[in-house]
Coordinates of C-alpha atoms in Angstrom, one line a residue:
X230 CA -30.6 16.0 15.1
X231 CA -33.9 14.0 13.7
X232 CA -35.8 12.3 16.4
X233 CA -37.4 9.2 15.1
X234 CA -40.4 7.1 17.2
X235 CA -41.2 3.9 15.4
X236 CA -44.4 3.1 17.3
X237 CA -45.0 -0.3 15.7
X238 CA -42.0 -2.2 16.9
X239 CA -41.4 0.1 19.9
X240 CA -38.5 1.6 18.9
X241 CA -36.7 5.9 19.3
X242 CA -33.8 6.6 16.7
X243 CA -31.6 9.4 17.1
X244 CA -30.2 10.7 13.7
X245 CA -27.1 13.3 13.4
X246 CA -27.3 15.6 9.9
X247 CA -24.4 16.3 10.2
X248 CA -22.3 13.5 10.9
X249 CA -24.2 10.7 10.2
X250 CA -24.4 9.3 13.2
X251 CA -27.6 6.7 14.2
X252 CA -29.0 5.6 17.8
X253 CA -30.7 3.2 17.6
X254 CA -33.1 1.9 21.6
X255 CA -33.7 -1.6 21.8
X256 CA -36.4 -3.7 22.0
X257 CA -37.2 -5.0 25.6
X258 CA -33.0 -6.0 25.3
X259 CA -33.5 -7.3 22.4
X260 CA -32.0 -5.5 18.7
X261 CA -34.8 -4.6 16.8
X262 CA -35.5 -6.7 14.1
X263 CA -37.0 -4.4 11.4
X264 CA -38.0 -0.6 11.3
X265 CA -41.7 0.6 9.8
X266 CA -40.6 1.8 6.8
X267 CA -36.8 2.3 5.4
X268 CA -34.3 4.4 7.2
X269 CA -31.9 4.2 3.9
X270 CA -33.1 4.7 0.4
X271 CA -30.6 3.9 -2.2
X272 CA -31.7 5.4 -4.9
X273 CA -30.7 3.9 -8.9
X274 CA -31.5 7.8 -10.8
X275 CA -29.1 7.1 -13.8
X276 CA -30.0 4.5 -16.2
X277 CA -27.7 3.9 -17.9
X278 CA -23.5 4.2 -18.2
X279 CA -21.7 7.7 -18.8
X280 CA -19.0 7.2 -18.7
X281 CA -17.9 5.9 -21.7
X282 CA -16.5 2.2 -20.8
X283 CA -13.8 3.7 -18.0
X284 CA -15.3 1.8 -15.1
X285 CA -14.8 -1.5 -17.7
X286 CA -11.6 -0.4 -19.0
X287 CA -10.3 -0.3 -15.0
X288 CA -11.7 -3.8 -14.6
X289 CA -14.3 -3.3 -12.6
X290 CA -16.9 -6.2 -12.8
X291 CA -20.3 -3.9 -13.4
X292 CA -23.2 -5.7 -10.8
X293 CA -25.4 -2.8 -12.9
X294 CA -24.2 -3.8 -16.6
X295 CA -24.5 0.2 -16.9
X296 CA -22.1 0.6 -19.8
X297 CA -25.2 -2.1 -22.0
X298 CA -27.9 -0.6 -20.4
X299 CA -30.3 2.2 -22.2
X300 CA -32.9 3.0 -19.8
X301 CA -33.3 6.3 -19.5
X302 CA -32.2 8.1 -15.7
X303 CA -34.9 8.8 -12.9
X304 CA -37.1 12.2 -13.9
X305 CA -36.9 14.9 -11.2
X306 CA -40.5 14.7 -10.7
X307 CA -39.6 10.9 -9.5
X308 CA -37.2 11.3 -7.4
X309 CA -39.6 13.9 -6.2
X310 CA -42.2 11.7 -5.3
X311 CA -40.1 9.1 -3.8
X312 CA -38.6 12.0 -1.4
X313 CA -41.8 13.1 -0.6
X314 CA -43.1 10.3 0.3
X315 CA -40.6 9.6 2.8
X316 CA -40.2 13.1 4.8
X317 CA -40.4 12.5 8.2
X318 CA -39.6 8.9 8.2
X319 CA -35.8 8.1 5.8
X320 CA -33.2 9.9 7.3
X321 CA -30.7 9.1 4.6
X322 CA -31.1 8.6 0.4
X323 CA -27.7 7.0 -1.3
X324 CA -27.8 8.0 -4.7
X325 CA -25.8 5.0 -7.8
X326 CA -27.7 2.7 -10.3
X327 CA -26.2 2.3 -13.8
X328 CA -24.1 5.3 -13.6
X329 CA -22.9 8.0 -11.6
X330 CA -24.8 10.0 -9.8
X331 CA -23.4 13.4 -10.3
X332 CA -23.5 13.2 -14.1
X333 CA -27.5 13.1 -14.0
X334 CA -28.0 16.3 -16.2
X335 CA -30.4 17.2 -12.7
X336 CA -28.6 16.4 -10.5
X337 CA -28.1 18.9 -7.5
X338 CA -31.7 20.1 -8.8
X339 CA -32.3 15.8 -7.1
X340 CA -29.9 17.0 -3.6
X341 CA -31.5 20.4 -2.9
X342 CA -35.3 17.8 -2.9
X343 CA -33.6 15.9 -0.7
X344 CA -32.9 18.5 1.9
X345 CA -36.1 20.0 1.4
X346 CA -38.1 16.5 2.4
X347 CA -34.9 16.9 5.7
X348 CA -33.5 13.8 4.0
X349 CA -29.7 14.1 4.0
X350 CA -28.7 12.2 0.6
X351 CA -25.0 10.3 -0.2
X352 CA -23.7 9.6 -3.5
X353 CA -21.4 6.7 -4.5
X354 CA -19.6 8.0 -7.8
X355 CA -15.8 6.6 -9.8
X356 CA -15.1 10.0 -9.3
X357 CA -14.6 10.2 -14.3
X358 CA -14.6 13.9 -15.3
X359 CA -16.3 15.4 -12.2
X360 CA -16.2 18.9 -13.0
X361 CA -15.7 21.6 -9.9
X362 CA -19.4 22.5 -10.5
X363 CA -20.4 19.3 -9.7
X364 CA -17.6 19.2 -6.5
X365 CA -19.3 22.7 -5.0
X366 CA -22.6 20.6 -5.2
X367 CA -21.5 18.2 -3.1
X368 CA -20.2 19.6 -0.7
X369 CA -23.2 21.7 -0.4
X370 CA -25.5 19.3 -0.3
X371 CA -24.6 15.3 0.3
X372 CA -23.2 14.2 3.7
X373 CA -20.7 12.6 2.1
X374 CA -19.3 11.3 -1.4
X375 CA -18.3 7.4 -1.7
X376 CA -15.4 7.7 -4.6
X377 CA -15.7 3.5 -6.0
X378 CA -11.6 2.3 -5.8
X379 CA -10.8 1.1 -10.1
X380 CA -6.2 2.0 -9.3
X381 CA -4.3 -0.8 -8.4
X382 CA -0.9 -1.1 -7.7
X383 CA 1.6 -1.6 -11.0
X384 CA 4.8 -1.9 -10.2
X385 CA 4.4 1.2 -7.2
X386 CA 2.4 3.3 -9.3
X387 CA -1.4 3.9 -9.6
X388 CA -3.4 2.3 -12.7
X389 CA -5.8 5.2 -12.4
X390 CA -5.0 8.4 -11.8
X391 CA -8.4 9.6 -11.6
X392 CA -9.6 8.0 -8.4
X393 CA -6.8 9.5 -6.9
X394 CA -7.5 12.8 -8.4
X395 CA -11.3 12.7 -7.9
X396 CA -10.4 11.7 -4.4
X397 CA -8.6 14.9 -3.2
X398 CA -10.2 17.0 -5.0
X399 CA -13.8 16.2 -2.7
X400 CA -11.1 16.2 0.6
X401 CA -9.7 19.7 0.0
X402 CA -13.0 21.1 -1.3
X403 CA -13.9 19.7 3.0
X404 CA -15.9 16.8 1.5
X405 CA -16.0 14.0 3.8
X406 CA -15.6 10.9 1.5
X407 CA -15.1 8.1 2.1
X408 CA -13.4 5.1 -0.1
X409 CA -15.6 2.1 -1.0
X410 CA -13.7 -0.9 -1.8
X411 CA -14.4 -3.9 -3.8
X412 CA -12.9 -7.8 -2.3
X413 CA -12.8 -9.9 -4.6
X414 CA -10.2 -13.1 -5.3
X415 CA -8.7 -10.7 -7.6
X416 CA -8.0 -8.0 -5.1
X417 CA -8.1 -9.1 -1.9
X418 CA -4.0 -9.4 -1.7
X419 CA -3.7 -4.9 -2.0
X420 CA -6.3 -4.6 0.4
X421 CA -4.2 -7.1 2.5
X422 CA -0.5 -5.1 1.2
X423 CA -2.1 -1.3 1.4
X424 CA -3.9 -2.4 5.1
X425 CA -0.4 -3.0 6.2
X426 CA 1.4 -0.1 4.0
X427 CA -1.2 2.4 5.0
X428 CA -1.2 2.3 1.0
X429 CA -4.8 5.1 1.1
X430 CA -4.7 8.5 0.1
X431 CA -4.4 10.7 3.5
X432 CA -7.4 13.4 4.5
X433 CA -9.7 10.2 3.8
X434 CA -12.8 9.6 6.5
X435 CA -13.5 5.6 6.0
X436 CA -12.4 3.0 4.3
X437 CA -15.7 0.6 3.0
X438 CA -14.7 -3.0 1.9
X439 CA -17.5 -4.6 -0.3
X440 CA -18.1 -7.7 -0.7
X441 CA -17.7 -8.8 -4.4
X442 CA -21.1 -10.3 -5.5
X443 CA -21.1 -12.3 -9.1
X444 CA -24.4 -10.7 -10.4
X445 CA -24.4 -8.4 -13.1
X446 CA -21.1 -8.3 -15.2
X447 CA -19.7 -10.4 -12.0
X448 CA -18.2 -13.3 -12.7
X449 CA -19.2 -15.9 -10.0
X450 CA -15.4 -17.6 -9.3
X451 CA -13.7 -14.3 -8.6
X452 CA -16.3 -14.4 -5.5
X453 CA -14.3 -15.4 -1.7
X454 CA -15.1 -18.5 0.0
X455 CA -14.6 -19.4 3.6
X456 CA -11.6 -21.5 2.1
X457 CA -9.8 -18.9 1.5
X458 CA -6.4 -18.8 3.8
X459 CA -6.4 -14.9 3.2
X460 CA -9.0 -14.0 5.1
X461 CA -7.8 -15.1 8.4
X462 CA -4.9 -11.5 7.6
X463 CA -6.8 -8.9 5.6
X464 CA -9.2 -9.3 9.6
X465 CA -6.9 -9.2 11.9
X466 CA -5.1 -6.2 9.4
X467 CA -8.8 -5.4 10.0
X468 CA -9.9 -5.7 13.4
X469 CA -6.4 -4.9 15.7
X470 CA -4.9 -2.6 13.6
X471 CA -5.3 1.1 13.9
X472 CA -5.2 3.1 11.0
X473 CA -5.4 6.8 10.4
X474 CA -9.4 6.3 9.0
X475 CA -12.6 4.5 10.2
X476 CA -12.8 1.4 8.8
X477 CA -16.5 0.1 7.3
X478 CA -17.8 -3.1 5.7
X479 CA -21.4 -3.7 3.9
X480 CA -23.6 -6.0 5.0
X481 CA -22.2 -9.2 3.3
X482 CA -19.5 -9.1 5.3
X483 CA -21.5 -9.7 8.0
X484 CA -20.9 -13.1 8.6
X485 CA -17.1 -13.4 7.9
X486 CA -16.7 -11.4 10.8
X487 CA -18.2 -13.3 12.9
X488 CA -16.0 -15.2 11.8
X489 CA -12.8 -13.9 11.4
X490 CA -13.2 -11.0 13.4
X491 CA -12.2 -11.4 16.9
X492 CA -12.2 -8.2 17.7
X493 CA -15.0 -6.9 16.4
X494 CA -18.0 -5.9 19.5
X495 CA -21.1 -7.9 18.5
X496 CA -23.1 -4.4 19.3
X497 CA -21.1 -3.6 16.4
X498 CA -22.5 -5.7 13.4
X499 CA -25.6 -5.7 11.4
X500 CA -27.1 -7.9 9.7
X501 CA -28.8 -8.1 5.9
X502 CA -30.6 -4.5 6.4
X503 CA -32.9 -5.5 2.9
X504 CA -36.3 -4.9 3.5
X505 CA -35.5 -4.9 7.0
X506 CA -34.1 -1.2 7.0
X507 CA -33.6 -0.1 3.2
X508 CA -35.1 -0.8 0.1
X509 CA -33.3 -0.2 -3.3
X510 CA -35.5 1.5 -6.6
X511 CA -33.8 1.9 -10.3
X512 CA -34.7 4.5 -13.0
X513 CA -38.0 2.9 -13.5
X514 CA -39.7 3.0 -10.1
X515 CA -38.8 -0.8 -9.4
X516 CA -38.4 -1.1 -5.7
X517 CA -35.8 -3.6 -4.7
X518 CA -34.7 -5.3 -1.1
X519 CA -31.8 -4.9 -2.2
X520 CA -30.1 -2.8 -5.0
X521 CA -28.1 -6.5 -5.9
X522 CA -31.8 -8.1 -6.5
X523 CA -31.8 -6.2 -9.8
X524 CA -32.3 -8.9 -12.2
X525 CA -34.7 -11.1 -10.4
X526 CA -38.4 -9.7 -11.0
X527 CA -40.3 -11.9 -8.5
X528 CA -38.3 -9.7 -5.6
X529 CA -40.1 -6.9 -7.5
X530 CA -42.9 -4.2 -7.1
X531 CA -43.3 -1.3 -9.0
X532 CA -43.7 2.4 -7.3
X533 CA -46.0 3.2 -10.8
X534 CA -48.7 1.7 -8.7
X535 CA -47.8 1.4 -5.5
X536 CA -46.8 3.4 -2.3
X537 CA -43.2 2.9 -1.2
X538 CA -45.0 1.8 1.9
X539 CA -47.5 -0.8 0.3
X540 CA -44.2 -2.6 -1.0
X541 CA -42.5 -2.1 2.4
X542 CA -45.6 -4.1 3.8
X543 CA -46.2 -6.3 1.2
X544 CA -46.8 -9.7 0.1
X545 CA -43.1 -10.0 -1.5
X546 CA -40.8 -8.1 0.7
X547 CA -42.6 -9.8 3.4
X548 CA -41.7 -12.9 1.3
X549 CA -38.7 -11.9 1.3
X550 CA -37.1 -11.6 5.1
X551 CA -39.3 -14.6 5.2
X552 CA -36.5 -16.5 3.6
X553 CA -34.0 -18.6 5.6
X554 CA -32.0 -21.5 5.0
X555 CA -31.3 -24.7 6.3
X556 CA -27.8 -25.0 6.5
X557 CA -28.4 -21.8 9.6
X558 CA -30.4 -23.5 11.5
X559 CA -28.4 -24.9 14.4
X560 CA -25.9 -21.7 13.8
X561 CA -25.1 -20.4 17.1
X562 CA -24.4 -16.7 14.9
X563 CA -27.8 -16.9 13.2
X564 CA -29.1 -14.0 15.6
X565 CA -26.7 -11.5 15.0
X566 CA -26.4 -12.3 10.4
X567 CA -30.6 -13.8 10.3
X568 CA -29.7 -16.0 7.9
X569 CA -27.1 -13.8 5.7
X570 CA -27.9 -12.9 1.9
X571 CA -31.2 -13.7 1.4
X572 CA -30.9 -13.1 -2.3
X573 CA -28.9 -16.6 -2.6
X574 CA -26.0 -15.1 -4.1
X575 CA -24.1 -18.1 -2.4
X576 CA -21.9 -15.1 -0.4
X577 CA -22.1 -16.6 2.8
X578 CA -19.0 -16.0 4.8
X579 CA -19.4 -18.1 7.2

């Protein structure tokens, strides 16, 4: 267990390194609005994609444009600089970026650095061409592994056996294995079908539903709208029917859960954590409130001339936190979703 006291905002946190459970106290009966240092760092260690178009061929609209990028992968020294600054304050580092982090040439070294500074590393991967050595490193050092769901049902057959194989191999190796399922206009029908018929692989820990974002290679018309009649059925299956695995959402879904997730306790919901509890750092050491804002330089600052703490408390992030939406001013749910997405991506399903 790690106990953290936030002296600035006056709350405590208890983090279980083994299972990822986090308990956070309130502040005079209210939930804390932010932290004095990121609790989670999303670190894009991959500057480009090594999969030779695998994701693109699977019909995935990469929001990082990884297959088109020629940026260098993050240097080990830069990664250690991040971990060293985060030690004693950050609980987890999520390794990602423009490609599969397990394909970083120093992948195991990055995981060791995390553990050296008592930070739990987690990864998200496509699972494509995953080696046994990579799986061994994940099992040894990572808190959990998330596999991006790139398979579709075609006449009852999975279109992408590599996705299924990667999940099965991780589970067999005793890795805590989650599925990241991106929900868009194209994929929500299949999400409903899989929930109705229990068509996710046995042995997974959780399915985490990620809201589709029209950034990078994302396409605007694929983003869900609050008028979509399928959302009510989707949320009823998620929130009212028992499953053999846990179900989670990224916080971009919070406005939608407040509208359709009748069985969800408000205490289990979080508002967007960008620049309040987490930040994203790309392979070039540029910091953003959220990884989906990486195409907006106006919300970015570089670690080459500032520390994480200086950026966290700096003008750029402070102005980002202060962004408000006029449409949210009179909303009764505002204190729970805090105006939704501050990146102006037009994805609030409220």
